[in-house]
XYZ file of C-alpha atoms in Angstrom:
725
model
C 31.177 -23.351 25.797
C 28.306 -24.776 27.864
C 25.640 -22.313 28.993
C 23.238 -22.580 31.956
C 20.575 -19.880 31.942
C 17.642 -19.268 34.243
C 15.337 -16.338 34.799
C 16.556 -14.241 31.888
C 14.534 -11.163 30.972
C 14.831 -8.653 28.161
C 18.097 -6.683 28.300
C 19.451 -8.958 31.053
C 23.181 -9.519 30.779
C 23.981 -13.107 29.801
C 26.385 -15.057 32.092
C 28.167 -18.284 31.228
C 31.136 -20.380 32.295
C 33.738 -21.983 30.052
C 33.858 -25.712 30.885
C 31.275 -25.577 33.686
C 31.883 -29.172 34.839
C 34.909 -29.390 37.130
C 36.371 -32.308 39.063
C 36.803 -32.258 42.816
C 40.039 -31.100 44.434
C 41.865 -29.640 41.453
C 43.473 -26.252 40.797
C 42.455 -24.900 37.403
C 41.201 -21.650 35.875
C 37.459 -21.075 36.174
C 36.488 -18.603 33.439
C 33.266 -16.633 33.952
C 31.839 -14.444 31.180
C 28.949 -12.039 31.038
C 27.764 -10.592 27.721
C 26.417 -7.076 28.211
C 22.854 -6.512 26.953
C 22.417 -2.967 28.259
C 24.581 0.132 28.648
C 26.557 0.495 31.897
C 28.269 3.778 32.719
C 31.614 4.625 34.282
C 31.493 4.123 38.041
C 28.973 1.269 37.951
C 29.874 -1.708 40.118
C 29.670 -5.341 39.024
C 29.883 -8.003 41.753
C 30.418 -11.731 41.323
C 29.476 -13.379 44.604
C 31.156 -16.376 46.221
C 28.734 -19.323 46.663
C 27.438 -20.075 50.167
C 27.177 -23.682 51.401
C 24.650 -23.632 54.288
C 26.230 -20.793 56.211
C 29.777 -21.312 54.914
C 31.535 -19.620 52.010
C 33.361 -21.953 49.646
C 36.667 -20.411 50.679
C 36.895 -23.487 52.925
C 38.378 -25.136 49.855
C 39.727 -22.395 47.570
C 40.245 -18.680 48.219
C 40.910 -15.836 45.766
C 42.882 -12.619 45.818
C 44.092 -10.100 43.196
C 47.707 -10.672 44.333
C 49.703 -13.394 42.602
C 52.244 -13.354 45.441
C 49.687 -15.118 47.661
C 49.198 -18.192 45.452
C 49.665 -21.503 47.283
C 49.623 -25.193 46.279
C 46.556 -27.419 46.311
C 45.439 -28.051 49.892
C 44.116 -31.558 50.539
C 42.931 -33.624 53.446
C 41.160 -30.826 55.308
C 44.133 -28.449 55.244
C 43.659 -24.693 55.053
C 42.283 -23.440 51.730
C 44.768 -22.691 48.967
C 44.939 -19.282 47.293
C 44.455 -18.488 43.633
C 44.681 -15.338 41.504
C 41.569 -13.581 40.196
C 41.706 -11.180 37.238
C 39.166 -9.327 35.090
C 39.000 -7.475 31.798
C 36.529 -6.156 29.225
C 36.583 -7.491 25.680
C 35.004 -5.552 22.809
C 34.765 -7.617 19.680
C 37.989 -9.599 19.887
C 40.004 -6.842 21.524
C 40.774 -6.673 25.276
C 40.311 -3.097 26.531
C 43.143 -1.844 28.719
C 42.319 -0.135 32.029
C 38.637 -0.907 31.620
C 37.907 -2.070 35.200
C 39.325 -1.743 38.683
C 39.210 -5.054 40.566
C 39.297 -5.808 44.248
C 38.233 -8.649 46.534
C 36.188 -7.852 49.642
C 38.279 -10.365 51.612
C 41.352 -8.213 50.820
C 40.209 -4.744 51.936
C 43.643 -3.125 52.184
C 46.160 -5.070 50.151
C 47.750 -8.528 50.317
C 48.526 -8.351 54.026
C 44.835 -7.880 54.790
C 43.528 -10.892 52.850
C 41.565 -13.401 54.902
C 39.923 -16.753 54.224
C 37.109 -16.469 56.761
C 34.549 -19.057 55.690
C 31.799 -17.431 57.766
C 31.907 -14.029 56.074
C 30.396 -13.296 52.642
C 32.820 -12.177 49.957
C 32.786 -11.308 46.286
C 34.884 -10.072 43.397
C 34.016 -6.412 42.705
C 34.678 -4.554 39.459
C 34.336 -0.786 39.113
C 33.882 0.347 35.515
C 36.524 2.777 34.285
C 34.844 3.040 30.863
C 31.281 2.979 29.570
C 30.145 -0.492 28.471
C 28.212 -1.104 25.297
C 25.840 -3.869 24.219
C 27.761 -7.064 23.330
C 30.809 -6.046 25.344
C 32.010 -8.981 27.427
C 33.305 -8.986 31.004
C 35.697 -11.886 31.601
C 36.648 -12.859 35.139
C 39.252 -15.584 35.534
C 39.262 -17.274 38.919
C 42.619 -19.016 39.113
C 44.512 -17.136 36.402
C 47.914 -18.805 36.124
C 48.662 -17.103 32.791
C 48.218 -13.602 34.221
C 50.456 -14.530 37.121
C 53.328 -15.394 34.805
C 52.774 -12.155 32.871
C 52.893 -10.073 36.051
C 55.653 -12.022 37.730
C 58.149 -11.862 34.855
C 58.082 -8.074 35.063
C 59.582 -8.136 38.550
C 61.548 -11.371 39.061
C 62.851 -14.458 37.323
C 61.505 -17.218 39.587
C 57.819 -17.440 38.794
C 57.235 -21.063 39.825
C 54.612 -19.847 42.297
C 52.368 -19.107 39.325
C 51.857 -22.839 38.794
C 49.799 -22.706 41.996
C 47.566 -19.773 41.030
C 44.654 -21.910 39.820
C 41.352 -21.978 41.697
C 40.909 -24.960 44.043
C 37.620 -26.795 43.668
C 35.846 -28.396 46.661
C 36.492 -31.977 47.742
C 32.748 -32.669 47.638
C 30.738 -33.129 44.455
C 28.022 -30.463 44.160
C 25.339 -29.916 41.536
C 24.294 -26.564 40.075
C 26.494 -24.258 42.109
C 25.355 -20.720 41.223
C 27.759 -17.914 40.436
C 25.413 -15.058 41.323
C 26.033 -11.467 40.289
C 24.621 -7.982 40.729
C 25.011 -4.488 39.286
C 25.188 -1.538 41.683
C 24.773 2.174 40.891
C 24.869 4.728 43.702
C 24.597 1.917 46.269
C 21.396 0.567 44.694
C 21.958 -3.012 43.571
C 19.958 -5.256 41.259
C 20.595 -8.973 41.089
C 21.228 -10.505 37.702
C 20.925 -14.093 36.451
C 23.408 -16.735 37.600
C 25.720 -19.019 35.716
C 25.990 -22.556 37.103
C 28.798 -25.029 37.522
C 28.929 -28.681 38.580
C 31.647 -30.198 40.753
C 31.991 -33.870 39.776
C 33.335 -36.854 41.691
C 36.632 -38.374 40.647
C 35.971 -41.299 38.285
C 38.379 -43.596 40.166
C 36.567 -46.036 42.493
C 37.727 -46.176 46.137
C 34.871 -48.168 47.733
C 31.825 -50.184 46.878
C 29.886 -49.309 50.027
C 27.171 -51.634 51.339
C 24.552 -50.457 53.848
C 21.853 -52.940 54.874
C 19.654 -52.533 57.953
C 21.217 -54.216 61.007
C 18.047 -55.862 62.315
C 15.274 -57.425 60.215
C 12.551 -60.030 60.560
C 12.717 -63.317 58.673
C 10.962 -63.231 55.337
C 10.607 -59.428 55.251
C 12.044 -57.523 52.300
C 14.643 -54.838 52.943
C 16.994 -52.674 50.844
C 20.689 -53.402 50.528
C 22.094 -50.007 49.565
C 25.169 -50.080 47.344
C 27.196 -46.949 46.553
C 30.199 -46.385 44.294
C 32.427 -43.918 46.158
C 35.527 -41.944 45.226
C 38.370 -41.293 47.669
C 36.455 -38.391 49.278
C 33.251 -40.373 49.705
C 31.379 -38.850 46.765
C 29.090 -41.165 44.783
C 30.335 -41.600 41.200
C 27.424 -41.338 38.732
C 29.676 -41.586 35.672
C 31.111 -44.997 36.619
C 29.265 -47.735 34.710
C 30.166 -50.645 36.990
C 28.260 -53.937 37.096
C 27.580 -55.707 40.394
C 25.659 -58.855 41.269
C 24.557 -60.748 44.363
C 26.690 -63.794 45.067
C 23.683 -65.673 46.471
C 21.094 -64.624 43.928
C 18.356 -66.471 45.814
C 18.301 -63.526 48.260
C 17.081 -61.103 45.625
C 13.423 -60.182 45.389
C 14.127 -58.186 42.233
C 16.968 -58.250 39.706
C 20.123 -59.778 41.259
C 22.427 -58.007 38.788
C 22.722 -54.260 38.255
C 24.768 -52.162 35.850
C 25.091 -48.561 36.975
C 24.043 -45.739 34.660
C 24.490 -41.992 35.268
C 20.853 -41.548 36.298
C 21.490 -43.840 39.307
C 23.542 -41.089 40.887
C 26.221 -43.592 41.913
C 23.983 -45.716 44.172
C 21.479 -48.548 43.874
C 19.160 -50.540 46.158
C 18.923 -54.317 45.886
C 15.748 -55.721 47.424
C 16.753 -58.580 49.738
C 14.810 -61.220 51.647
C 16.318 -63.639 54.200
C 14.207 -66.449 55.616
C 16.621 -68.014 58.122
C 17.094 -66.497 61.559
C 20.611 -65.672 62.734
C 23.505 -63.449 61.668
C 23.899 -62.979 57.921
C 26.239 -61.018 55.679
C 25.389 -60.416 52.025
C 28.117 -60.646 49.387
C 28.352 -58.754 46.111
C 30.654 -59.390 43.182
C 31.803 -56.953 40.507
C 32.559 -57.744 36.871
C 36.218 -58.444 37.728
C 35.304 -61.064 40.326
C 36.083 -58.903 43.366
C 33.795 -59.604 46.317
C 32.386 -57.180 48.857
C 30.716 -58.146 52.142
C 27.971 -56.225 53.902
C 27.931 -55.384 57.614
C 26.136 -58.006 59.741
C 22.360 -58.413 59.538
C 20.587 -59.924 62.551
C 17.495 -61.765 61.335
C 15.121 -62.572 64.187
C 11.395 -62.724 64.873
C 12.039 -61.771 68.522
C 13.302 -58.216 68.019
C 11.625 -55.834 70.462
C 14.098 -53.101 69.524
C 15.611 -52.282 66.153
C 19.170 -51.041 65.614
C 19.248 -47.697 63.790
C 22.317 -45.838 62.522
C 22.846 -42.104 62.575
C 25.163 -39.167 62.104
C 23.603 -36.307 64.038
C 26.588 -33.959 64.056
C 27.194 -32.460 60.613
C 27.726 -28.849 59.564
C 27.028 -27.043 56.285
C 25.894 -28.671 53.072
C 24.206 -27.915 49.796
C 20.685 -27.215 48.534
C 19.465 -26.987 44.949
C 16.095 -26.325 43.339
C 14.626 -28.241 40.427
C 13.173 -26.448 37.419
C 9.771 -26.946 39.070
C 10.928 -25.125 42.187
C 11.302 -28.243 44.367
C 14.007 -27.860 47.003
C 16.533 -30.718 47.348
C 18.859 -30.839 50.339
C 21.846 -32.888 49.200
C 22.885 -33.666 52.773
C 19.754 -35.774 53.129
C 20.047 -37.227 49.654
C 23.530 -38.418 50.636
C 22.742 -39.606 54.181
C 19.497 -41.346 53.259
C 20.067 -42.628 49.715
C 23.839 -43.134 49.519
C 24.774 -44.053 53.104
C 21.494 -45.646 54.173
C 21.396 -43.799 57.507
C 18.269 -43.731 59.650
C 18.793 -40.726 61.975
C 20.554 -37.512 60.891
C 20.926 -33.872 61.801
C 22.665 -30.857 60.346
C 23.539 -29.098 63.584
C 24.038 -25.451 62.668
C 26.218 -23.388 65.011
C 24.203 -21.159 67.351
C 23.474 -17.669 66.016
C 26.602 -15.545 65.678
C 28.785 -17.639 63.348
C 26.977 -18.876 60.246
C 26.109 -16.693 57.267
C 22.349 -15.985 57.214
C 21.816 -18.184 60.279
C 18.120 -17.347 60.637
C 17.372 -18.248 57.018
C 19.318 -21.485 57.321
C 17.550 -22.380 60.589
C 14.181 -21.914 58.888
C 15.325 -24.263 56.112
C 16.475 -26.858 58.664
C 13.097 -26.680 60.387
C 11.452 -27.350 57.027
C 13.864 -30.245 56.404
C 12.941 -31.751 59.767
C 9.294 -31.830 58.644
C 9.841 -32.671 54.980
C 12.371 -35.494 55.247
C 11.173 -37.228 58.434
C 9.013 -40.239 57.608
C 7.924 -42.470 60.488
C 9.567 -45.864 60.291
C 11.781 -44.852 57.385
C 14.004 -41.833 58.074
C 14.370 -39.216 60.815
C 15.811 -35.700 60.475
C 16.468 -34.132 63.882
C 16.472 -30.367 64.409
C 19.564 -29.278 66.300
C 22.265 -26.677 66.852
C 25.692 -26.467 68.470
C 26.416 -24.080 71.332
C 30.100 -23.241 71.866
C 31.268 -22.066 75.270
C 34.242 -19.991 74.085
C 32.447 -16.641 73.430
C 30.871 -16.759 76.883
C 34.244 -17.679 78.382
C 35.947 -14.762 76.634
C 33.408 -12.420 78.215
C 33.657 -14.047 81.647
C 37.392 -14.630 82.050
C 39.057 -12.871 79.131
C 39.961 -16.034 77.206
C 38.610 -19.548 76.733
C 40.189 -20.979 79.899
C 36.775 -21.102 81.594
C 34.932 -22.397 78.543
C 32.323 -25.052 79.267
C 32.974 -26.745 75.942
C 30.781 -27.605 72.973
C 27.222 -28.881 73.353
C 24.822 -30.067 70.671
C 21.141 -29.447 71.356
C 18.490 -31.581 69.655
C 14.774 -30.878 69.805
C 12.048 -33.478 70.124
C 10.106 -31.780 67.312
C 10.709 -29.496 64.339
C 9.698 -26.224 65.998
C 12.571 -25.367 68.353
C 14.358 -22.006 68.282
C 17.993 -21.223 67.465
C 20.071 -20.106 70.447
C 22.647 -17.327 70.442
C 26.385 -17.187 71.128
C 26.091 -13.568 72.303
C 27.179 -13.708 75.993
C 24.786 -10.888 76.835
C 21.996 -13.352 75.946
C 23.524 -16.702 77.008
C 26.585 -16.556 79.247
C 27.130 -20.232 80.082
C 25.361 -23.523 80.637
C 23.724 -22.736 83.968
C 22.309 -19.722 85.789
C 19.722 -17.117 84.921
C 21.353 -16.527 81.527
C 22.426 -20.120 81.026
C 21.812 -22.139 77.889
C 19.691 -24.647 79.761
C 17.624 -21.867 81.343
C 17.050 -20.392 77.887
C 16.010 -23.788 76.535
C 13.588 -24.433 79.396
C 11.671 -21.340 78.328
C 10.978 -22.843 74.897
C 7.915 -24.910 74.012
C 9.942 -27.821 72.582
C 11.595 -30.524 74.665
C 15.311 -31.042 74.050
C 18.411 -33.026 74.923
C 21.879 -31.573 75.526
C 24.899 -33.582 74.298
C 28.526 -32.558 74.997
C 31.202 -33.578 72.503
C 34.976 -33.597 71.940
C 35.473 -32.942 75.639
C 39.210 -33.676 75.692
C 39.738 -31.399 72.719
C 37.355 -28.439 73.157
C 37.096 -28.057 76.979
C 34.328 -29.209 79.265
C 32.613 -28.657 82.606
C 31.493 -31.920 84.197
C 30.185 -30.106 87.258
C 27.581 -28.254 85.178
C 24.649 -30.667 84.922
C 21.104 -30.824 83.643
C 19.890 -34.309 84.634
C 16.451 -33.702 83.129
C 17.937 -33.165 79.656
C 21.490 -34.581 79.687
C 21.525 -38.276 78.784
C 24.341 -39.067 76.350
C 27.715 -37.706 75.231
C 29.475 -37.875 71.876
C 32.704 -39.673 72.780
C 34.177 -40.161 69.292
C 34.266 -37.922 66.213
C 36.710 -36.414 63.758
C 38.107 -34.460 66.712
C 39.411 -37.748 68.087
C 38.825 -40.583 70.524
C 37.627 -39.345 73.902
C 38.213 -42.775 75.466
C 42.005 -42.703 75.128
C 44.221 -41.134 77.779
C 41.612 -42.274 80.272
C 43.062 -40.375 83.213
C 43.276 -37.121 81.234
C 40.973 -34.207 81.886
C 37.837 -34.475 79.807
C 38.135 -38.187 79.034
C 35.235 -40.594 79.362
C 36.816 -42.015 82.519
C 37.073 -38.532 83.983
C 33.432 -37.951 83.074
C 32.281 -41.179 84.740
C 34.340 -40.655 87.886
C 32.797 -37.190 88.259
C 29.428 -38.863 88.675
C 28.019 -37.640 85.367
C 26.050 -40.659 84.137
C 25.835 -40.281 80.373
C 25.459 -42.882 77.641
C 27.630 -42.707 74.549
C 27.376 -42.080 70.810
C 29.774 -41.335 67.973
C 29.492 -38.758 65.215
C 31.354 -37.098 62.398
C 31.433 -33.350 63.149
C 32.355 -32.947 59.495
C 31.977 -29.514 57.903
C 31.111 -30.596 54.365
C 27.551 -31.727 54.968
C 27.816 -35.332 53.813
C 26.130 -37.232 56.670
C 27.917 -40.483 57.483
C 30.651 -39.948 54.874
C 33.139 -42.798 55.523
C 35.987 -40.845 53.902
C 35.563 -37.672 55.944
C 38.443 -37.134 58.357
C 40.113 -34.489 60.497
C 42.283 -35.739 63.354
C 40.636 -39.158 62.936
C 38.005 -40.607 60.585
C 34.396 -39.814 61.422
C 32.250 -41.964 63.720
C 28.617 -43.054 63.879
C 25.834 -43.201 66.459
C 23.830 -46.400 67.016
C 20.342 -46.348 68.556
C 18.490 -49.361 69.948
C 14.890 -48.208 69.650
C 11.348 -49.551 69.455
C 10.762 -47.483 66.325
C 12.001 -44.714 64.071
C 10.347 -41.402 64.883
C 10.998 -38.423 67.144
C 9.288 -39.938 70.173
C 10.960 -43.334 70.033
C 14.453 -42.104 69.160
C 14.232 -39.567 71.991
C 13.255 -42.414 74.301
C 16.336 -44.313 73.097
C 18.440 -41.259 73.998
C 16.851 -40.670 77.410
C 17.255 -44.378 78.273
C 20.864 -44.294 77.013
C 20.152 -47.191 74.656
C 22.952 -46.091 72.357
C 26.508 -46.977 71.431
C 29.385 -45.372 69.547
C 31.553 -46.602 66.688
C 34.499 -45.310 64.710
C 32.378 -45.360 61.557
C 31.677 -49.066 60.950
C 28.338 -50.755 61.620
C 28.686 -53.751 63.925
C 25.914 -55.197 66.085
C 26.635 -54.587 69.786
C 24.069 -55.880 72.262
C 25.188 -55.650 75.913
C 23.068 -56.114 79.028
C 23.008 -57.838 82.434
C 20.604 -60.475 83.663
C 20.104 -60.281 87.428
C 17.647 -62.663 89.163
C 15.590 -62.907 85.944
C 15.607 -59.117 85.410
C 17.120 -57.722 82.221
C 19.342 -54.697 82.912
C 20.028 -52.915 79.591
C 22.934 -50.556 79.004
C 22.287 -47.073 80.276
C 20.663 -48.395 83.474
C 21.772 -47.488 87.003
C 20.680 -50.149 89.505
C 21.412 -52.074 92.755
C 22.934 -55.463 91.777
C 22.564 -58.882 93.386
C 23.623 -61.700 91.071
C 24.456 -60.146 87.682
C 25.516 -62.021 84.582
C 26.990 -60.349 81.504
C 25.182 -60.994 78.236
C 27.196 -59.872 75.233
C 26.605 -60.134 71.516
C 29.081 -58.524 69.100
C 29.008 -59.091 65.354
C 31.659 -57.097 63.560
C 32.571 -55.942 60.098
C 35.984 -57.600 60.351
C 37.732 -60.172 62.534
C 37.471 -59.296 66.208
C 40.803 -58.670 67.922
C 39.408 -58.349 71.447
C 36.297 -57.401 73.351
C 36.824 -55.987 76.820
C 34.618 -55.123 79.752
C 35.923 -52.145 81.710
C 34.897 -50.763 85.083
C 35.495 -47.502 86.866
C 34.627 -46.206 90.321
C 35.309 -42.903 92.039
C 38.744 -42.196 90.565
C 39.466 -42.013 86.820
C 41.348 -45.321 86.709
C 39.523 -47.656 84.348
C 40.134 -51.355 84.951
C 39.789 -54.093 82.400
C 37.804 -56.762 84.190
C 36.957 -59.183 81.413
C 38.586 -60.039 78.119
C 37.334 -62.080 75.181
C 39.509 -62.875 72.186
C 38.427 -64.598 69.006
C 39.554 -65.188 65.434
C 36.235 -64.456 63.713
C 33.892 -61.462 63.505
C 31.254 -62.877 65.865
C 31.082 -63.196 69.642
C 28.033 -64.348 71.602
C 28.634 -65.115 75.280
C 27.256 -65.085 78.818
C 29.494 -64.631 81.881
C 28.713 -64.509 85.588
C 29.761 -61.272 87.252
C 31.013 -62.157 90.743
C 30.604 -59.500 93.419
C 32.949 -59.503 96.412
C 30.919 -59.272 99.630
C 33.926 -58.249 101.687
C 34.311 -54.964 99.852
C 32.773 -52.011 101.646
C 31.957 -50.101 98.517
C 31.020 -46.513 99.301
C 31.657 -44.616 96.069
C 28.972 -41.921 95.754
C 28.936 -42.408 91.981
C 28.564 -46.172 91.789
C 30.560 -48.436 89.549
C 30.292 -47.997 85.777
C 30.916 -50.955 83.461
C 30.984 -50.889 79.678
C 32.145 -52.815 76.618
C 34.929 -51.809 74.215
C 35.260 -53.942 71.064
C 38.315 -53.715 68.800
C 38.580 -55.274 65.340
C 41.738 -56.248 63.468
C 41.120 -53.334 61.077
C 41.370 -51.001 64.148
C 37.681 -50.103 64.089
C 36.233 -49.771 67.594
C 32.832 -49.710 69.262
C 31.814 -48.698 72.786
C 28.600 -49.564 74.584
C 26.915 -47.091 76.887
C 27.756 -47.940 80.524
C 25.693 -49.751 83.140
C 26.014 -48.357 86.668
C 25.980 -50.499 89.822
C 25.784 -49.226 93.386
C 25.596 -50.562 96.953
C 24.493 -47.251 98.460
C 20.763 -46.957 99.056
C 21.288 -43.224 99.445
C 21.917 -43.079 95.698
C 18.507 -41.745 94.704
C 19.209 -42.021 90.984
C 19.553 -45.816 91.062
C 16.791 -48.254 90.108
C 15.991 -50.861 92.763
C 14.455 -53.467 90.454
C 15.448 -56.303 92.826
C 14.065 -54.697 95.999
C 17.413 -54.761 97.809
C 16.894 -51.582 99.856
C 14.582 -51.415 102.855
C 11.493 -49.238 102.983
C 13.482 -46.303 104.327
C 15.895 -46.710 101.422
C 18.874 -46.431 103.732
C 20.272 -49.948 104.179
C 21.437 -52.273 101.435
C 20.165 -55.839 101.945
C 22.787 -58.522 102.601
C 22.571 -60.596 99.449
C 25.402 -63.014 100.169
C 22.971 -65.871 100.448
C 21.739 -65.416 96.887
C 25.163 -64.978 95.352
C 26.805 -68.238 94.337
C 30.353 -68.258 95.740
C 33.037 -68.842 93.110
C 34.324 -72.406 93.030
C 37.841 -71.026 92.805
C 39.503 -67.680 92.694
C 38.415 -66.303 89.315
C 40.989 -65.063 86.867
C 41.143 -61.397 86.081
C 42.902 -59.296 83.492
C 43.388 -55.892 85.030
C 45.445 -52.770 84.462
C 46.094 -52.831 88.223
C 47.492 -56.344 88.675
C 47.789 -57.953 92.115
C 51.315 -58.318 93.467
C 50.347 -59.447 96.970
C 49.610 -63.188 97.127
C 46.809 -62.585 99.613
C 43.590 -62.989 97.565
C 41.428 -59.968 96.870
C 43.788 -57.292 98.265
C 44.064 -55.705 94.825
C 40.308 -55.333 94.712
C 40.360 -52.716 97.417
C 42.697 -50.673 95.245
C 41.307 -51.230 91.798
C 37.710 -52.412 91.760
C 34.875 -53.969 93.662
C 34.314 -57.248 91.923
C 36.058 -60.199 90.324
C 35.450 -61.364 86.802
C 35.885 -64.597 84.941
C 38.204 -64.278 81.980
C 37.003 -66.080 78.910
C 38.676 -66.739 75.625
C 35.971 -67.317 73.066
């Protein structure tokens, strides 16, 4: 029996756990013992508390009740928590004492039909003493007691197969030093006792060797190639003693071969240096000769912007303290050290959902300050506001909900909002979320997410603080079903000009976990930025210099060149003679890269298609505008890139908006095409080279009339050249 003890004082009862190291996602008994060191009288209450994971009780994975009839099989893949049986008894010497305690669970207040698995409510196992306890008596609580189930079941029926499912389900994430805290209560006065600790370990079977280099570097500069050994749930595997080596050992600044030891924590950094400019991918080899290729690395001395990767939509997590009292947030240890992310945020739900929300918010503010290091790693402070409570107060259900919005502050001092509709009753108005935020000292940005899945309101707008939307996450792909309510096409056709990012929205805390999934696997956010700090990343967001992926890390660089002006993604401008500049370097063979457009109605048109048989595409195409089209859409035309790989991973650039209406005050007139009164668009036919022949187009609205250009009036406003790279 392994014993973890902290903070013991004289006469303190001594807790311990049999076999305190458990593997992830198993159903087994968890046996907790406490040896009594003081007398406890009849009627005293002993409570063993359920652990809390950043506002969430661990019932997300496994729940307990005193009723064997509720036992259910192991729940995997994000399914609802399984139920196990909890029992308790007092042992004196070697003899169990009958009728020594009365047990109940606070999540089962009135019998089996009242049991709940609410992850956002504290719960504990409570024992009322029916006898006096003496020194050296032992309380034994079995969480997941299959044996007791069989004993109870056989008294009433013959089929007791359910008892095989009465074990306690462990989490699917590997956690260190999870405390089983307890307290004694007499006459409603409670005193906390010492905790026993358990560890939840990764599965020893390797699923991935995960490689995370930076995407953009300068020639000759050293950079880390992060390598992680991951199990099937994305946990690093410290106990796996694998050996890996660089295939091209000339790239290594340090040792080109590494054998993992437990103290590595399941990850290691190779120090790499590449002298030659261009696109590079680093290869590793394990002891069995298997090779693993990194995502692309763009080596150039001309980088004005760097490509940073982030997961800024994660809930819950885990914090431990060292023996010296140093606090370690394992979300950041995972996102920074294992996944090699640059920009992260644990976006707590607004006040009204999480357990001890104010205490957790204070911790997240501290994390924002502690973990953010300019040029190295950025922790954003943020929360999620959910429109459903306000909708329930306003229309009786969630039919008028304005959806889910993540708020991120430009510093570490922002305040936590509230879901109480008497405080915040929507997005806009005197009691609106945005009105509440404008009264704070910290600047912020407001990002909607999962619009097709959690409701939305595209007419509610805050142009001063709304810049991007999360279009892909574990909720699903918001770009599919383009004509559906809430889709990206619907958003664009409404005139809401937002750039795009991806995210995870996972509820286990592991930022950027490639194995986290709900409806779909988690995504990532990409930021083109001049630097890595709050100011520069916020500038990347406000300029919409972002793109979304389904979780992989390609390089996507998309912009227009128009009369020597560079028009980056996220820009809204008046065009004259635009040319598409596209660079895509994938993590697998490219299936197709497409340029889409959309105008006033949510009918996205594919205007340009590239196909290739390798992971790299670097091209320039002229974008022909049709002068005969009287384009009057009040929202302009949005164009964007969608790249699809053969492994089904996707990436989406933020859009670029083009308009011919000088009354569109939100457009940039970099070419000086509007007159001084800003009312008349200059005739630019003379500076547009006419196409030598009718250009080919690949469109979802194909022309059936042989008269050239008729389909344009129905589907789009320009022709494109189709290229097969």
